[in-house]
Short mmCIF file of C-alpha atoms and ligand atoms in Angstrom, two decimals:
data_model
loop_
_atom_site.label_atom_id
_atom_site.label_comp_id
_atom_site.label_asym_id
_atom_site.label_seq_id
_atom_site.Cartn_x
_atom_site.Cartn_y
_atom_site.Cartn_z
CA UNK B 1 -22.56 -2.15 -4.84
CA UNK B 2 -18.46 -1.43 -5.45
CA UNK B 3 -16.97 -1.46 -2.54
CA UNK B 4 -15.78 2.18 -0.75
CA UNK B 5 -12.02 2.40 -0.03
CA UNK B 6 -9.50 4.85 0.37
CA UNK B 7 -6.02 4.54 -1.04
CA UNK B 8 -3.03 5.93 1.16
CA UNK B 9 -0.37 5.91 -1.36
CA UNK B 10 3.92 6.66 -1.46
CA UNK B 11 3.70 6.75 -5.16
CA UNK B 12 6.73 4.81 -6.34
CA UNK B 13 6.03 2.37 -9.02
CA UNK B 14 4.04 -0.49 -7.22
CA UNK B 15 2.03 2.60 -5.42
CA UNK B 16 1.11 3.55 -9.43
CA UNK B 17 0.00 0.31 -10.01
CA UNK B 18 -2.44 0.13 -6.72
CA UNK B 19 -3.65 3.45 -7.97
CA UNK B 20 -4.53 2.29 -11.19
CA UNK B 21 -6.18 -1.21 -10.03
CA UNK B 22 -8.19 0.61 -7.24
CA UNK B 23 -9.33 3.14 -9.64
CA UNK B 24 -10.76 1.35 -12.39
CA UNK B 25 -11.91 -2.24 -10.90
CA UNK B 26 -15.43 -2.93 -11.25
CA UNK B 27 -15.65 -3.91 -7.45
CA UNK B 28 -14.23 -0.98 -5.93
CA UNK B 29 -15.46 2.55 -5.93
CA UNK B 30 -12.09 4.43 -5.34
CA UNK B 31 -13.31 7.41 -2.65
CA UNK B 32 -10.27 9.22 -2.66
CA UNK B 33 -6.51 9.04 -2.53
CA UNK B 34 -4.44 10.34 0.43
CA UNK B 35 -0.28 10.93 0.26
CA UNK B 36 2.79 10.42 2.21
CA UNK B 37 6.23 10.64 2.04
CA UNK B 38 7.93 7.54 1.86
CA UNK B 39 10.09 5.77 -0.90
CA UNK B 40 10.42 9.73 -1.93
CA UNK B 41 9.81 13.31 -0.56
CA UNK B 42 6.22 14.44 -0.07
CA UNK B 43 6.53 16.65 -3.22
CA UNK B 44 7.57 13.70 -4.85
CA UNK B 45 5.23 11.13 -4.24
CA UNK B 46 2.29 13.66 -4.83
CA UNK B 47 3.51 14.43 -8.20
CA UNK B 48 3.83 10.91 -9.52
CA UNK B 49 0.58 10.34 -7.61
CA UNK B 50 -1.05 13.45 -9.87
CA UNK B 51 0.53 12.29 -12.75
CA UNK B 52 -0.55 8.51 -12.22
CA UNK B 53 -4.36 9.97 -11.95
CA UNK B 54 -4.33 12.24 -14.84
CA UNK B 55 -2.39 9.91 -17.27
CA UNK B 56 -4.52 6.84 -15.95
CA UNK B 57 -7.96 8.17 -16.20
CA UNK B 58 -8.87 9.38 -13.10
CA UNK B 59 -8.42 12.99 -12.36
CA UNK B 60 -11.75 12.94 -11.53
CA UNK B 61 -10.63 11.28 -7.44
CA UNK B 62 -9.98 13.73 -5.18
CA UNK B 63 -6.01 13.14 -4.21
CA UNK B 64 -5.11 15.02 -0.54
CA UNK B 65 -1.62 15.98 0.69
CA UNK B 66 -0.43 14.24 4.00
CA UNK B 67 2.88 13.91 5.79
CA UNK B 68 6.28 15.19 4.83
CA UNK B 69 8.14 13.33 7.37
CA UNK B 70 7.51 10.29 10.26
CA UNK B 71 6.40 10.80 13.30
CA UNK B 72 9.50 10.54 15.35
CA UNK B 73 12.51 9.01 13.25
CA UNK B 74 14.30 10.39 10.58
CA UNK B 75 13.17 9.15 6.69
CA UNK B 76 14.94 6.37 6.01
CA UNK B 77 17.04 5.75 2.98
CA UNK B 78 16.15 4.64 -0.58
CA UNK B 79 16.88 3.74 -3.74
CA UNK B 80 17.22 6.22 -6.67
CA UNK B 81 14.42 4.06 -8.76
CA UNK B 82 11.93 4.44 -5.62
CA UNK B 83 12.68 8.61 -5.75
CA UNK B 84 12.61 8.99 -9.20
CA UNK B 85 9.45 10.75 -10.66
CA UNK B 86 7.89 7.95 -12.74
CA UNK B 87 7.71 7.76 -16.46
CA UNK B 88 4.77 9.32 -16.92
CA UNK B 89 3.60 12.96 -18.44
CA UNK B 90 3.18 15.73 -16.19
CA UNK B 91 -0.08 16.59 -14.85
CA UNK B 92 -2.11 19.61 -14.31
CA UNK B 93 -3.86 18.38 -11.37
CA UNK B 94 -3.45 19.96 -7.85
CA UNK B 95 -4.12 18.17 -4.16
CA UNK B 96 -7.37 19.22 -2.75
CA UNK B 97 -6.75 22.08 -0.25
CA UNK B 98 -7.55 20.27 2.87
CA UNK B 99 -4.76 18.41 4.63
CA UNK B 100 -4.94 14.52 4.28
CA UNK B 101 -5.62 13.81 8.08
CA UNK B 102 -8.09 16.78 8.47
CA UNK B 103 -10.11 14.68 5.22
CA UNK B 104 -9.61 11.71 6.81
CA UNK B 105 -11.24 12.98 10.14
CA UNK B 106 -14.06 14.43 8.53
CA UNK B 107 -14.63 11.80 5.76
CA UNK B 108 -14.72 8.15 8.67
CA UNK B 109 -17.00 11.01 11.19
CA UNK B 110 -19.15 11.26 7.92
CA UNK B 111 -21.78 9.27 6.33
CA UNK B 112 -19.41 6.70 4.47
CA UNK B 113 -17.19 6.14 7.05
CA UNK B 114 -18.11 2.80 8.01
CA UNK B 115 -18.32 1.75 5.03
CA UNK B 116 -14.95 2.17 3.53
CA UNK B 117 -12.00 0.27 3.98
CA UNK B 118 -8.82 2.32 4.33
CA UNK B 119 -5.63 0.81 2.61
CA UNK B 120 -2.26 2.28 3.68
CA UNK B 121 0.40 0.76 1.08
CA UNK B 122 3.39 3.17 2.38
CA UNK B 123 4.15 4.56 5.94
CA UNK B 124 1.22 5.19 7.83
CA UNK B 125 1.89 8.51 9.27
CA UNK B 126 -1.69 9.94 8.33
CA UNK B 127 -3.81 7.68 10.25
CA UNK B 128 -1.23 7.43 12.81
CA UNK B 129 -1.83 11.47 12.85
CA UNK B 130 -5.60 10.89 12.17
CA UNK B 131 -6.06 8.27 15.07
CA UNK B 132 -4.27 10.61 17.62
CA UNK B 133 -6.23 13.55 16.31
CA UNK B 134 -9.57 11.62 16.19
CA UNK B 135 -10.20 9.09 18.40
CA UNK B 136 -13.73 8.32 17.44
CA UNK B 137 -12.32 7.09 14.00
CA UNK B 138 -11.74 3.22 15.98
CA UNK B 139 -15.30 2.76 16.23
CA UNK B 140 -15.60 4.62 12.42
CA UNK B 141 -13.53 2.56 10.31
CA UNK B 142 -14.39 -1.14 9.45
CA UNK B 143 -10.80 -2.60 8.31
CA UNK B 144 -7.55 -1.34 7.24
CA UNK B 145 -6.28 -3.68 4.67
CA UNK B 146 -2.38 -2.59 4.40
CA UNK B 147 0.53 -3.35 2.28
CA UNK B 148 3.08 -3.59 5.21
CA UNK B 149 5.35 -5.81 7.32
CA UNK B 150 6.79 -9.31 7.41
CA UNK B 151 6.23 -12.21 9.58
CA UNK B 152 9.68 -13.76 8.93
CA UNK B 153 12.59 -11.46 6.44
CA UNK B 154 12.52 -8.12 5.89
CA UNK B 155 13.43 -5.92 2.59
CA UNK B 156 15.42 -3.18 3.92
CA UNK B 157 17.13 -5.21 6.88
CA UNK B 158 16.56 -8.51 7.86
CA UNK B 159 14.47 -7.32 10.25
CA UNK B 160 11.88 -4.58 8.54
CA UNK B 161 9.81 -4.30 5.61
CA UNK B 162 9.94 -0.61 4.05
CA UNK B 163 6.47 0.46 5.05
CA UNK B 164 6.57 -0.15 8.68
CA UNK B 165 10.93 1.02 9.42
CA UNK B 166 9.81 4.09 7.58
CA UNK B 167 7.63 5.10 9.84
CA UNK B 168 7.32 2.17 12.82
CA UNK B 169 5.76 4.49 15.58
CA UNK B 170 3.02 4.96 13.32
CA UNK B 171 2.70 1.10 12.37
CA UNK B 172 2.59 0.78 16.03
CA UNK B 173 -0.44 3.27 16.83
CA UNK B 174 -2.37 1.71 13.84
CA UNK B 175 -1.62 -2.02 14.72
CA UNK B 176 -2.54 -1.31 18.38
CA UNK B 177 -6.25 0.55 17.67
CA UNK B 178 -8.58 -1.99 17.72
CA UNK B 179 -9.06 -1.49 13.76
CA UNK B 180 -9.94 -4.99 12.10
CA UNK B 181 -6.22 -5.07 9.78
CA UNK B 182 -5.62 -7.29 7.37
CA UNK B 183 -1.62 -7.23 6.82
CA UNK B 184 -0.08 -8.05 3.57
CA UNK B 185 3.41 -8.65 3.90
CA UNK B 186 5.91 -9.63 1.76
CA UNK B 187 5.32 -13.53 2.60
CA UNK B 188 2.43 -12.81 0.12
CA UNK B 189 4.14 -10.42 -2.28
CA UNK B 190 6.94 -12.41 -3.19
CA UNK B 191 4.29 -15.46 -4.10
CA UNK B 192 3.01 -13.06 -6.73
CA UNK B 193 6.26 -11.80 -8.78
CA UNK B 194 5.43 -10.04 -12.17
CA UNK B 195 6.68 -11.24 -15.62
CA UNK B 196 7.29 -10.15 -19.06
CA UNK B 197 4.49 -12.27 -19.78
CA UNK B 198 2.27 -10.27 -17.40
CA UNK B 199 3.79 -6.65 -18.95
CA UNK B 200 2.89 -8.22 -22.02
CA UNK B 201 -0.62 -9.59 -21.70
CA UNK B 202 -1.09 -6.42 -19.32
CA UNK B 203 0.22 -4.01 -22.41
CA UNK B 204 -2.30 -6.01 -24.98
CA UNK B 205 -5.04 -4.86 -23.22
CA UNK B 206 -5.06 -1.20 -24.88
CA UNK B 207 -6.26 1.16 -22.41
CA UNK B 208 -4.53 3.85 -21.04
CA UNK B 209 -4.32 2.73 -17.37
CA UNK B 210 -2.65 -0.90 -18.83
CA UNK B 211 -0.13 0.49 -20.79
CA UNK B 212 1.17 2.93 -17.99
CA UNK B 213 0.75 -0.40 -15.62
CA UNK B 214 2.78 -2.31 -18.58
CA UNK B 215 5.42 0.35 -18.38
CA UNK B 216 5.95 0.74 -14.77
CA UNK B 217 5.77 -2.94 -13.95
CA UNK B 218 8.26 -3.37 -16.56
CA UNK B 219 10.66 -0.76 -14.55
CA UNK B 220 10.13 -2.86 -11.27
CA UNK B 221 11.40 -6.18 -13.43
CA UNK B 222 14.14 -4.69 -14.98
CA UNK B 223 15.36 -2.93 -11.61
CA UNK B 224 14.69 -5.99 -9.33
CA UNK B 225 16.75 -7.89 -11.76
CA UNK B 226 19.87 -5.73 -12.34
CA UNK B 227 19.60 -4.18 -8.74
CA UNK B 228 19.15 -7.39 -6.50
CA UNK B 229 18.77 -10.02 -8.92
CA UNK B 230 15.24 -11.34 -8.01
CA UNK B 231 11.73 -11.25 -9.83
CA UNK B 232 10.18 -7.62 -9.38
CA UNK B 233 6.93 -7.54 -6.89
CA UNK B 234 4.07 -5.18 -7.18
CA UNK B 235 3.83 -5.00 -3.57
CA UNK B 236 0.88 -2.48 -3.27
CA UNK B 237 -1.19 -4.06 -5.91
CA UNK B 238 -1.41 -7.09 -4.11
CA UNK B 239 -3.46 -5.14 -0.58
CA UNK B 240 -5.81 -3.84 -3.50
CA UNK B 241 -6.65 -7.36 -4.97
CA UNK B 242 -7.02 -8.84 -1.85
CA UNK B 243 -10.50 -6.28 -1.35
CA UNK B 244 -11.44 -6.83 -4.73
CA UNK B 245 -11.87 -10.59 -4.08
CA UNK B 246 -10.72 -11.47 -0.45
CA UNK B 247 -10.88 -15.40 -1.39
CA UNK B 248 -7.22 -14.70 -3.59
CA UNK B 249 -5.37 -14.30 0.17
CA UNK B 250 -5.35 -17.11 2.53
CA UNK B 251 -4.92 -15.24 6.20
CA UNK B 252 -3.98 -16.62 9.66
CA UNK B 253 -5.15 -14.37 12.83
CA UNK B 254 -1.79 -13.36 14.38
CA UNK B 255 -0.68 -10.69 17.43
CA UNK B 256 1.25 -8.74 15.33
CA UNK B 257 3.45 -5.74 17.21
CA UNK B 258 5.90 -3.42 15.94
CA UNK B 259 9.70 -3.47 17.22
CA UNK B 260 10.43 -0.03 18.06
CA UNK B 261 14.31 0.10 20.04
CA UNK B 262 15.99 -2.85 18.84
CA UNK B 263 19.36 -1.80 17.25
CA UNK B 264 18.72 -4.74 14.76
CA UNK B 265 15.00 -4.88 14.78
CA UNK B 266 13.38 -1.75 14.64
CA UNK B 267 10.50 -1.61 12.30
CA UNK B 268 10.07 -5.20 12.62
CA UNK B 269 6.26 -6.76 13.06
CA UNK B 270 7.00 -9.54 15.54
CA UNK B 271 4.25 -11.77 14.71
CA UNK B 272 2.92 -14.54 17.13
CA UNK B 273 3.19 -16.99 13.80
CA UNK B 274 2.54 -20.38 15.18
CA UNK B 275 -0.61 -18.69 18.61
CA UNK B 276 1.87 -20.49 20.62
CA UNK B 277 2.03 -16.92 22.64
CA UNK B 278 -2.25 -17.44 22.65
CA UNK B 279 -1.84 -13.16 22.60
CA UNK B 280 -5.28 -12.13 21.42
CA UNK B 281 -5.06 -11.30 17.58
CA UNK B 282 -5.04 -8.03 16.33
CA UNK B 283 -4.59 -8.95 12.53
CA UNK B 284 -5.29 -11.39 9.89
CA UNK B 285 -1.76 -12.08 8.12
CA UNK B 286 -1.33 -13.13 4.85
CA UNK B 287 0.40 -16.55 4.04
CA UNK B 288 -0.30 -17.08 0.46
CA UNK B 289 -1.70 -15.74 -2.69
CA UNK B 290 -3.38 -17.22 -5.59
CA UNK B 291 -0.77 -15.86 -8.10
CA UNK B 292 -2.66 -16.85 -11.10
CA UNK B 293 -6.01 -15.32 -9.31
CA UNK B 294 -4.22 -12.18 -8.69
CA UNK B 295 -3.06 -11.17 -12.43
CA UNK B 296 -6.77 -12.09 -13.37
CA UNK B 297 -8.15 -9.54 -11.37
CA UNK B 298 -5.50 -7.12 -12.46
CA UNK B 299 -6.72 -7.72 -16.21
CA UNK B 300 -10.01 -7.22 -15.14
CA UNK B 301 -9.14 -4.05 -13.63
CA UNK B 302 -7.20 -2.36 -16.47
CA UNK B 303 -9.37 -3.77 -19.70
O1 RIB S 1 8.20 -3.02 1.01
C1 RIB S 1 7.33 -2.74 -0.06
C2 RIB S 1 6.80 -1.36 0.03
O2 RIB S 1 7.90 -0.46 -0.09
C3 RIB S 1 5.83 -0.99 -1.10
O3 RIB S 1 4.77 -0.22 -0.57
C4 RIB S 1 6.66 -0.19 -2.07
O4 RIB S 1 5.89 0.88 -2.63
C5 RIB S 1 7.77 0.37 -1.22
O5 RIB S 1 7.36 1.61 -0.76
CA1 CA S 2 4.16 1.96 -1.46
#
């Protein structure tokens, strides 16, 4: 049986690529995808996300609407490339009518619930909203397995990954819920840097989904390079291959909390690395990634 999960999504480039794994693995049954602001405006990142589905052969997901804005800070800058609606046709698909959290609710008090794992791979202002709202949910869901954080540098300040300073009080209510997390931070996203050689060998595989893949993860590489002059990442797709096959990330059980004041640190996930702090854990980190294991499974996924 494909495994249930639920793809929370700030459709940027990487965010396409998640979409497009999730959605056509073998392993995974893709339940729906829920939307947040995040490297763009809500009304951004639900476009790309309806074009993403259309254009990648899967209009037939339900996609939801969530929050325009974090919980308490204001959005935090980005870069042009991560606003930009993505290179791919415009779609005819709408957002169900239902607000994201309101599905959420209602989909982990339902039937599946416990059976789906929910993957945030932006700011995590819905289940932050959906946890508040809902407090049953704790005992509903079975793991989050999230895109998000850092255990030593961040991407945005030396302190903060993207995910979590864009929305930290949220990172905070979903890191402190109980939820079984598995956290994949950028310790394990910059271990699996894309290549022309992966655009290439994705592009050869002919379908649809691979060629929009080929094209976007062609964008991050030519954007990392000119922008910051390092190897693009496909951050997102990484949370998505670690459910597919689990065995590809090697985790560690750390206490993991989220900086919330520091001038310098806010949005940072202070991770008890070494269990010298013997702070019970509250997530299983990622420390490394079977690269070669990782493209496999994303040539599986778009064949
Ligand atoms: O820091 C990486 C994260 O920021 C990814 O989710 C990417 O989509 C960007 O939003
Ligand atoms: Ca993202």
């Amino acid at each position: 049986m494909p495994q249930k999960v639920i793809l929370d999504v700030d459709t940027g480039g990487d965010d396409a690529v998640a979409i497009l794994l999730a959605g056509h693995h073998p392993a995974l049954e893709l339940v729906a995808v829920t939307v947040t602001h995040g490297n763009a405006p809500l009304s951004v990142t639900l476009d790309n996300t309806l074009r993403v589905m259309q254009a990648g052969g899967l209009a037939h997901i339900p996609v939801y609407a969530g929050a325009h804005s974090p919980l308490i800070g204001p959005p935090i800058p980005t870069h042009r490339y991560q606003s930009e609606t993505l290179p791919v046709p415009p779609s005819t698909l709408r957002a169900q009518p239902k607000h994201a959290v309101e599905f959420l609710i209602a989909y982990y008090l339902g039937p599946h619930g416990t059976e789906t794992i929910y993957m945030p791979v932006g700011p995590q202002t819905n289940m932050a909203l959906a946890l508040r709202l809902e407090p049953r949910l704790v005992q509903r869901i079975p793991r989050i397995v999230t895109m998000a954080g850092a255990y030593q540098e961040g991407n945005v300040t030396p302190s903060a990954e993207f995910n979590v300073l864009a929305d930290p009080e949220a990172a905070q209510v979903v890191f402190s819920s109980g939820i079984p997390i598995t956290m994949i931070g950028l310790e394990v996203t910059s271990q699996a840097p894309v290549s022309e050689e992966v655009v290439k060998k994705t592009f050869a595989l002919g379908t649809p989904q691979a060629q929009i893949a080929a094209r976007l993860m062609q964008r991050e590489i030519d954007w990392f390079r000119e922008h910051l002059g390092v190897d693009g990442q496909i951050f997102d797709a990484c949370a998505v291959a670690a459910v597919i096959d689990p065995a590809l990330v090697e985790t560690r059980p750390m206490r993991v909390c989220i900086e919330l004041q520091g001038q310098w640190t806010r949005g940072r996930t202070v991770a008890d690395v070494s269990g010298h702090h013997r702070q019970p854990a509250n997530a299983d980190v990622g420390i490394h990634i079977d690269r070669e294991r990782f493209y496999q499974v994303l040539y599986d996924g778009l064949a």
